[in-house]
Coordinates of C-alpha atoms and ligand atoms in Angstrom, one line a residue:
X1 CA 0.0 0.0 0.0
X2 CA 1.2 3.5 -0.9
X3 CA 2.3 5.7 2.0
X4 CA 1.8 8.9 0.2
X5 CA -0.7 11.2 1.9
X6 CA -3.8 12.4 0.1
X7 CA -5.5 15.7 0.3
X8 CA -9.1 15.9 -1.1
X9 CA -10.4 19.4 -1.8
X10 CA -13.4 20.9 -3.6
X11 CA -12.5 23.0 -6.6
X12 CA -15.9 24.8 -6.9
X13 CA -18.3 26.3 -4.3
X14 CA -18.6 23.2 -2.1
X15 CA -21.0 20.2 -2.3
X16 CA -18.8 18.6 -5.0
X17 CA -19.2 15.2 -3.4
X18 CA -15.9 15.1 -1.4
X19 CA -17.4 12.9 1.3
X20 CA -17.9 10.0 -1.2
X21 CA -14.4 10.3 -2.5
X22 CA -12.8 10.5 1.0
X23 CA -14.9 7.5 2.0
X24 CA -13.5 5.6 -1.0
X25 CA -9.9 6.5 -0.2
X26 CA -10.2 6.4 3.6
X27 CA -10.0 2.6 3.8
X28 CA -6.4 2.8 2.6
X29 CA -5.4 5.5 5.1
X30 CA -4.6 5.3 8.8
X31 CA -5.9 8.9 9.5
X32 CA -8.7 11.1 8.0
X33 CA -8.4 14.7 9.1
X34 CA -10.7 17.7 8.9
X35 CA -8.5 20.8 8.9
X36 CA -10.9 23.7 8.0
X37 CA -14.5 24.9 8.4
X38 CA -16.9 23.4 10.9
X39 CA -20.4 22.1 11.1
X40 CA -21.2 24.3 8.0
X41 CA -19.7 21.4 5.9
X42 CA -22.2 18.7 4.8
X43 CA -20.6 15.5 3.7
X44 CA -23.0 12.7 2.7
X45 CA -21.6 9.1 2.7
X46 CA -23.8 6.3 1.5
X47 CA -22.9 2.8 2.6
X48 CA -25.0 -0.3 1.7
X49 CA -27.9 1.9 0.9
X50 CA -27.7 3.7 4.3
X51 CA -27.2 7.5 4.2
X52 CA -24.8 9.1 6.7
X53 CA -24.9 12.9 6.6
X54 CA -21.7 14.1 8.4
X55 CA -21.0 17.7 9.3
X56 CA -18.1 17.8 11.8
X57 CA -16.9 14.2 12.1
X58 CA -14.5 13.2 9.4
X59 CA -15.8 10.9 6.6
X60 CA -13.4 8.1 7.7
X61 CA -15.5 7.3 10.7
X62 CA -17.4 4.5 8.9
X63 CA -14.1 2.5 8.4
X64 CA -12.6 0.2 11.0
X65 CA -8.9 1.0 11.7
X66 CA -9.2 4.6 10.6
X67 CA -8.3 7.3 13.2
X68 CA -10.4 10.4 12.5
X69 CA -9.1 13.8 13.5
X70 CA -10.8 17.1 14.0
X71 CA -7.7 19.4 13.8
X72 CA -6.8 22.8 15.1
X73 CA -8.1 24.7 12.1
X74 CA -11.7 23.6 12.5
X75 CA -14.4 25.8 14.2
X76 CA -15.5 23.1 16.6
X77 CA -19.1 23.0 17.7
X78 CA -19.5 20.6 20.6
X79 CA -23.3 20.6 20.4
X80 CA -23.3 19.4 16.8
X81 CA -20.3 17.1 17.4
X82 CA -22.0 15.3 20.3
X83 CA -25.3 15.1 18.4
X84 CA -23.5 13.5 15.4
X85 CA -21.5 11.1 17.7
X86 CA -24.8 10.0 19.4
X87 CA -26.6 9.5 16.1
X88 CA -23.7 7.4 14.7
X89 CA -23.5 5.3 17.9
X90 CA -27.3 4.7 17.7
X91 CA -26.7 3.4 14.2
X92 CA -24.0 1.0 15.4
X93 CA -20.9 3.0 14.6
X94 CA -18.2 2.6 17.3
X95 CA -16.8 6.0 18.3
X96 CA -14.1 6.4 21.1
X97 CA -10.7 7.8 21.6
X98 CA -9.2 5.1 19.4
X99 CA -10.9 6.4 16.3
X100 CA -11.8 10.0 17.0
X101 CA -9.5 12.8 18.3
X102 CA -10.3 16.5 18.7
X103 CA -7.6 19.1 18.8
X104 CA -7.3 20.9 22.1
X105 CA -6.3 24.0 20.1
X106 CA -9.4 24.2 17.9
X107 CA -11.6 27.2 18.5
X108 CA -15.1 26.6 19.9
X109 CA -18.3 27.8 18.4
X110 CA -20.3 29.3 21.2
X111 CA -24.0 30.2 21.4
X112 CA -23.3 33.9 21.0
X113 CA -21.5 33.1 17.7
X114 CA -24.6 31.7 16.2
X115 CA -26.6 34.7 17.5
X116 CA -24.0 37.1 16.0
X117 CA -24.2 35.2 12.7
X118 CA -28.0 35.7 12.6
X119 CA -28.0 39.3 13.7
X120 CA -25.2 40.2 11.2
X121 CA -27.0 38.6 8.3
X122 CA -30.3 40.2 9.3
X123 CA -28.6 43.6 9.5
X124 CA -27.1 43.2 6.0
X125 CA -30.5 42.8 4.4
X126 CA -30.2 42.3 0.6
X127 CA -26.4 42.4 1.0
X128 CA -26.2 39.4 3.2
X129 CA -23.7 36.6 2.6
X130 CA -26.2 33.8 2.9
X131 CA -24.2 32.0 5.7
X132 CA -25.3 28.7 7.2
X133 CA -26.1 30.7 10.4
X134 CA -23.9 28.2 12.4
X135 CA -21.6 30.9 13.9
X136 CA -18.7 30.0 11.7
X137 CA -17.6 33.6 10.7
X138 CA -18.0 35.0 14.3
X139 CA -16.0 32.1 15.8
X140 CA -13.1 32.6 13.4
X141 CA -13.4 36.4 14.0
X142 CA -12.8 35.8 17.7
X143 CA -10.0 33.5 16.9
X144 CA -8.3 36.3 14.9
X145 CA -9.1 38.7 17.7
X146 CA -7.6 36.3 20.3
X147 CA -8.9 38.1 23.4
X148 CA -12.5 36.8 22.9
X149 CA -11.7 33.2 21.8
X150 CA -12.4 30.0 23.5
X151 CA -10.4 26.9 22.6
X152 CA -11.3 23.3 23.1
X153 CA -8.7 23.0 25.9
X154 CA -10.7 25.6 27.8
X155 CA -13.6 23.2 28.1
X156 CA -11.5 21.1 30.4
X157 CA -10.5 24.0 32.7
X158 CA -13.8 25.0 34.4
X159 CA -12.4 28.0 36.4
X160 CA -10.6 29.6 33.4
X161 CA -13.7 28.9 31.3
X162 CA -16.0 30.6 33.8
X163 CA -13.8 33.7 33.9
X164 CA -13.6 33.8 30.1
X165 CA -17.3 33.3 29.4
X166 CA -18.2 35.9 32.0
X167 CA -15.9 38.5 30.5
X168 CA -16.8 37.7 26.8
X169 CA -20.6 37.7 27.4
X170 CA -20.3 41.1 29.0
X171 CA -18.5 42.5 26.0
X172 CA -20.7 40.7 23.4
X173 CA -23.9 42.0 25.2
X174 CA -22.7 45.5 24.8
X175 CA -21.7 45.0 21.1
X176 CA -25.0 43.3 20.3
X177 CA -27.0 46.1 21.9
X178 CA -25.1 49.0 20.4
X179 CA -24.7 47.5 16.9
X180 CA -27.8 45.5 16.4
X181 CA -30.2 46.9 19.1
X182 CA -30.4 43.4 20.6
X183 CA -30.8 43.5 24.4
X184 CA -32.0 40.0 25.5
X185 CA -29.9 38.9 28.4
X186 CA -27.2 36.2 27.6
X187 CA -27.0 33.6 30.4
X188 CA -23.2 33.4 31.0
X189 CA -23.6 31.0 33.9
X190 CA -25.9 28.7 31.9
X191 CA -23.5 28.6 29.0
X192 CA -20.6 27.9 31.3
X193 CA -22.4 24.8 32.9
X194 CA -23.4 23.5 29.5
X195 CA -19.9 23.8 28.0
X196 CA -18.2 22.3 31.0
X197 CA -20.5 19.3 30.5
X198 CA -19.5 19.1 26.8
X199 CA -15.9 19.2 27.9
X200 CA -16.4 16.2 30.3
X201 CA -18.3 14.2 27.7
X202 CA -15.5 14.8 25.1
X203 CA -12.5 14.7 27.4
X204 CA -11.1 11.3 26.4
X205 CA -10.9 12.5 22.8
X206 CA -9.4 15.9 23.3
X207 CA -5.6 15.9 22.6
X208 CA -2.7 17.4 20.7
X209 CA -3.7 16.2 17.3
X210 CA -0.8 18.0 15.5
X211 CA 1.7 15.9 17.5
X212 CA -0.2 12.7 16.5
X213 CA -0.2 13.7 12.8
X214 CA 3.5 14.7 12.7
X215 CA 4.6 11.5 14.3
X216 CA 2.3 9.5 12.0
X217 CA 3.8 11.2 9.0
X218 CA 7.4 10.5 10.2
X219 CA 6.5 6.9 10.6
X220 CA 5.0 6.7 7.1
X221 CA 1.5 6.1 8.2
X222 CA -0.9 7.4 5.5
X223 CA -3.0 10.4 6.2
X224 CA -6.0 11.7 4.2
X225 CA -6.8 15.4 4.7
X226 CA -10.5 16.1 4.0
X227 CA -11.2 19.6 2.8
X228 CA -14.5 21.3 3.6
X229 CA -16.5 23.7 1.4
X230 CA -14.8 24.5 -2.0
X231 CA -11.9 26.6 -3.2
X232 CA -14.1 29.4 -4.5
X233 CA -15.3 29.8 -0.8
X234 CA -11.8 30.1 0.5
X235 CA -11.3 33.2 2.8
X236 CA -8.3 34.4 0.9
X237 CA -8.7 33.0 -2.6
X238 CA -12.4 32.8 -3.1
X239 CA -15.2 35.1 -4.2
X240 CA -14.6 37.4 -1.2
X241 CA -16.7 38.6 0.7
X242 CA -19.1 35.8 -0.3
X243 CA -16.9 33.1 1.1
X244 CA -16.5 31.1 4.3
X245 CA -14.0 32.1 7.0
X246 CA -11.3 29.5 6.7
X247 CA -8.5 28.3 4.4
X248 CA -10.2 25.4 2.5
X249 CA -7.7 24.8 -0.3
X250 CA -4.7 22.4 0.0
X251 CA -2.8 25.6 1.0
X252 CA -4.8 25.4 4.3
X253 CA -3.7 21.9 5.3
X254 CA -0.4 22.7 7.0
X255 CA -1.7 25.4 9.3
X256 CA -5.1 23.8 9.8
X257 CA -3.8 20.4 10.7
X258 CA -0.4 21.3 12.3
X259 CA 1.7 19.4 9.8
X260 CA 4.6 20.5 7.5
X261 CA 3.7 21.6 4.0
X262 CA 5.4 18.5 2.6
X263 CA 2.8 16.3 4.3
X264 CA 0.0 17.4 1.9
X265 CA 0.8 14.6 -0.5
X266 CA -1.2 13.8 -3.6
X267 CA -3.9 16.4 -4.1
X268 CA -7.3 15.3 -5.5
X269 CA -9.5 18.1 -6.7
X270 CA -13.1 17.1 -6.6
X271 CA -15.4 18.7 -9.3
X272 CA -19.0 18.3 -10.1
X273 CA -19.8 17.7 -13.8
X274 CA -21.7 21.1 -13.6
X275 CA -21.6 23.8 -10.9
X276 CA -23.7 24.6 -7.8
X277 CA -23.5 27.3 -5.2
X278 CA -25.5 28.0 -2.0
X279 CA -25.8 31.5 -0.6
X280 CA -25.1 34.8 -2.3
X281 CA -22.2 35.9 -4.5
X282 CA -21.0 35.8 -8.1
X283 CA -21.6 32.7 -10.2
X284 CA -20.8 33.4 -13.8
X285 CA -22.3 30.2 -15.3
X286 CA -25.5 30.2 -13.2
X287 CA -28.6 29.1 -15.1
X288 CA -31.5 30.8 -13.4
X289 CA -33.9 29.0 -15.8
X290 CA -35.1 25.6 -16.9
X291 CA -31.6 24.2 -17.2
X292 CA -30.8 25.3 -13.6
X293 CA -34.0 23.7 -12.5
X294 CA -33.2 20.4 -14.4
X295 CA -29.8 20.2 -12.7
X296 CA -31.3 21.0 -9.3
X297 CA -34.0 18.3 -9.6
X298 CA -31.8 15.6 -11.2
X299 CA -28.8 16.4 -8.9
X300 CA -31.0 16.7 -5.8
X301 CA -29.3 20.0 -5.2
X302 CA -30.6 20.9 -1.8
X303 CA -28.2 21.7 1.0
X304 CA -27.1 18.8 3.4
X305 CA -26.7 21.3 6.2
X306 CA -29.4 23.9 5.6
X307 CA -31.8 22.2 3.1
X308 CA -31.6 25.4 1.0
X309 CA -32.1 24.9 -2.8
X310 CA -28.7 25.3 -4.5
X311 CA -28.1 27.6 -7.4
X312 CA -27.1 25.5 -10.4
X313 CA -25.3 26.2 -13.7
X314 CA -22.8 24.9 -16.3
X315 CA -19.3 23.7 -15.6
X316 CA -16.9 26.7 -15.3
X317 CA -13.5 25.6 -16.6
X318 CA -12.0 29.1 -15.9
X319 CA -12.8 28.9 -12.2
X320 CA -11.8 25.2 -11.9
X321 CA -8.5 25.7 -13.6
X322 CA -7.7 28.6 -11.3
X323 CA -8.6 26.4 -8.3
X324 CA -6.7 23.4 -9.6
X325 CA -3.5 25.5 -10.2
X326 CA -3.8 27.2 -6.8
X327 CA -3.7 23.9 -5.0
X328 CA -1.4 22.2 -7.5
X329 CA -3.9 19.4 -8.0
X330 CA -2.5 16.1 -9.2
X331 CA -5.7 14.6 -10.4
X332 CA -9.4 15.4 -10.6
X333 CA -12.4 13.4 -9.3
X334 CA -15.4 14.1 -11.4
X335 CA -18.8 13.6 -9.7
X336 CA -22.4 13.6 -10.7
X337 CA -21.8 12.9 -14.3
X338 CA -25.0 10.9 -14.4
X339 CA -27.0 14.1 -13.6
X340 CA -26.2 15.5 -17.1
X341 CA -27.8 12.5 -18.9
X342 CA -30.9 13.5 -20.9
X343 CA -29.7 17.0 -21.9
X344 CA -29.5 17.6 -25.6
X345 CA -26.4 19.7 -25.4
X346 CA -24.1 20.6 -22.5
X347 CA -22.2 23.8 -22.2
X348 CA -18.8 24.5 -20.7
X349 CA -17.5 28.0 -20.0
X350 CA -14.0 28.2 -21.4
X351 CA -13.3 31.9 -21.1
X352 CA -14.5 35.1 -19.4
X353 CA -14.9 38.3 -21.4
X354 CA -15.2 41.8 -20.0
X355 CA -16.7 45.1 -21.3
X356 CA -13.6 46.8 -20.0
X357 CA -10.5 44.6 -19.9
X358 CA -8.4 47.3 -18.3
X359 CA -10.8 47.6 -15.3
X360 CA -10.2 44.0 -14.3
X361 CA -6.5 43.6 -15.0
X362 CA -5.4 43.9 -11.4
X363 CA -8.1 41.5 -10.1
X364 CA -7.8 37.8 -9.4
X365 CA -10.2 35.4 -11.2
X366 CA -12.8 35.2 -8.3
X367 CA -12.7 39.0 -8.0
X368 CA -13.4 39.4 -11.8
X369 CA -16.4 37.0 -11.7
X370 CA -19.1 39.6 -11.0
X371 CA -18.1 41.4 -14.3
X372 CA -17.5 38.3 -16.4
X373 CA -19.4 37.4 -19.5
X374 CA -19.0 33.7 -20.2
X375 CA -17.8 32.3 -23.5
X376 CA -19.3 28.8 -23.9
X377 CA -18.4 25.7 -25.9
X378 CA -21.3 23.4 -26.6
X379 CA -21.0 19.6 -26.6
X380 CA -23.6 17.0 -27.5
X381 CA -25.3 15.3 -24.6
X382 CA -26.3 11.6 -24.1
X383 CA -29.6 9.8 -23.3
X384 CA -28.3 6.5 -22.0
X385 CA -28.4 5.6 -18.3
X386 CA -24.8 5.5 -17.0
X387 CA -25.4 4.6 -13.4
X388 CA -24.4 1.0 -13.8
X389 CA -21.4 1.6 -16.0
X390 CA -18.1 0.5 -14.4
X391 CA -15.5 1.2 -17.1
X392 CA -14.7 4.3 -19.0
X393 CA -14.9 2.6 -22.4
X394 CA -18.5 1.6 -21.6
X395 CA -19.6 5.2 -21.2
X396 CA -21.5 6.7 -24.1
X397 CA -19.1 8.4 -26.6
X398 CA -20.5 11.9 -25.8
X399 CA -20.0 11.4 -22.1
X400 CA -16.4 10.2 -22.7
X401 CA -15.8 13.3 -24.9
X402 CA -17.2 15.5 -22.2
X403 CA -14.7 14.1 -19.6
X404 CA -11.8 14.3 -22.1
X405 CA -12.6 18.0 -22.8
X406 CA -12.5 18.7 -19.1
X407 CA -9.1 17.1 -18.8
X408 CA -7.9 19.2 -21.7
X409 CA -9.2 22.5 -20.4
X410 CA -8.0 22.0 -16.8
X411 CA -4.8 20.3 -17.9
X412 CA -5.1 17.5 -15.3
X413 CA -6.2 13.9 -15.6
X414 CA -9.7 12.8 -14.4
X415 CA -8.7 10.0 -12.0
X416 CA -12.2 8.9 -10.8
X417 CA -15.6 9.4 -12.1
X418 CA -18.7 9.1 -9.9
X419 CA -21.9 8.2 -11.6
X420 CA -24.3 7.7 -8.7
X421 CA -24.5 8.1 -4.9
X422 CA -23.6 4.5 -3.9
X423 CA -20.0 3.7 -2.9
X424 CA -19.6 1.3 -5.8
X425 CA -20.8 3.7 -8.5
X426 CA -17.3 4.9 -9.4
X427 CA -15.2 4.4 -12.6
X428 CA -11.5 4.3 -12.2
X429 CA -10.0 6.3 -15.1
X430 CA -6.7 8.1 -15.2
X431 CA -5.8 7.8 -11.6
X432 CA -2.4 7.7 -10.1
X433 CA -3.8 6.1 -6.9
X434 CA -3.2 2.6 -8.0
X435 CA -4.3 1.0 -4.6
X436 CA -7.9 2.1 -4.8
X437 CA -10.3 -0.8 -4.5
X438 CA -13.9 -0.1 -5.5
Ligands
IMP1 P1 -20.6 30.2 6.5 O1 -19.5 29.3 6.2 O2 -21.7 29.6 7.2 O3 -20.1 31.5 7.0 O4 -21.2 30.6 5.0 C1 -20.5 31.4 4.1 C2 -20.8 30.9 2.7 O5 -20.2 29.7 2.5 C3 -22.3 30.8 2.4 O6 -22.5 31.1 1.0 C4 -22.6 29.3 2.6 O7 -23.7 28.8 1.9 C5 -21.2 28.7 2.0 N1 -20.9 27.4 2.6 C6 -20.4 27.2 3.8 N2 -20.2 25.8 4.0 C7 -20.5 25.3 2.8 C8 -20.5 23.9 2.3 O8 -20.0 23.0 3.0 N3 -20.9 23.7 1.1 C9 -21.4 24.7 0.3 N4 -21.4 26.0 0.7 C10 -21.0 26.2 1.9

């Protein structure tokens, strides 16, 4: 078995189907690590017809012998983590300190973060970001501010926690009142008791996850880093300000997991055969029409975390090439190819044009998107069902041509092709991961 680590990231706006790809690769890894985001992520894994929606717990949890890590870069919400752990246990999944560790340095999402997220979005009105309202942005803001942050280690130190929560709640109450006119009392004592209890329940799993991973890497134990969201939602490199608040590309792995940059390993960029986006922000290839509706219904494009209908559109090769180059992707995993079946023609955006080229010269590709006019290439579609196909050569000629065109435009091989939600609905194509067993 190869010992090269794997990093799986999304190259679009999230919901690319990373959970399924990680689940497929996890059985050959010793560790599966979440290094960014928080419960805003929604990864669905389907095993033997059973659906497991995961938010905070890494997708390797369904494999025996895999140690799952929620690393320091995650905005850790103990309420959601415990709910998820309980639900998985009720369904027969074993979870203990042997297969789940939580970083003592991760920052904790507190109830006032969720309140701040809602109040901030309400105050922005039509200009809102369309967040998941899970307190992700406010938690990372407090991390950056430092003086108002609570880390997972604090949940195990009741006296320090009490002092911190008391002080923070006093400050937050003043901010909420003056900025948002919100003056409901926030129960610092109640929050303290509740979060001390979460600390006790999670104690056996709380540890220095960076040390575990660095030692694993030195020993040659294979690690899979599981990205959340998608590159276009990256705090630095995405469609700012319509982004999430963490570093979700492969560039975020070292800082978010506490490992050296060389530990990133082989980077797998997951792409949907079309594009979807939840929340506000630019989306050049969006089809706010019957095509978008077709993709939404056929692709069941409703959020795993919020249930919101996703905005849908054509594949954007300009955006994906930018994201693939940013993370130096080694190969692509193409998902939901089956959803395109039944369309007479399929479009791919190959270029952005602008009314005024000079006005965008200094902008990055995501920053140009709101002014971009897409140039499309049109390819013929296919009518055949492809859900049961297991080899590339058995795909309809037009589906093969579509995949090959994506490879040409992005300049990377398509390693895996997913043609349905089940674990076995995958075609091994031009992958360099020769130990994948489907
Ligand atoms: P936040 O991460 O809740 O602050 O939301 C910021 C933006 O990122 C919103 O547009 C969300 O819809 C989007 N977002 C956050 N997490 C995900 C995800 O896992 N998939 C897709 N979109 C996401």
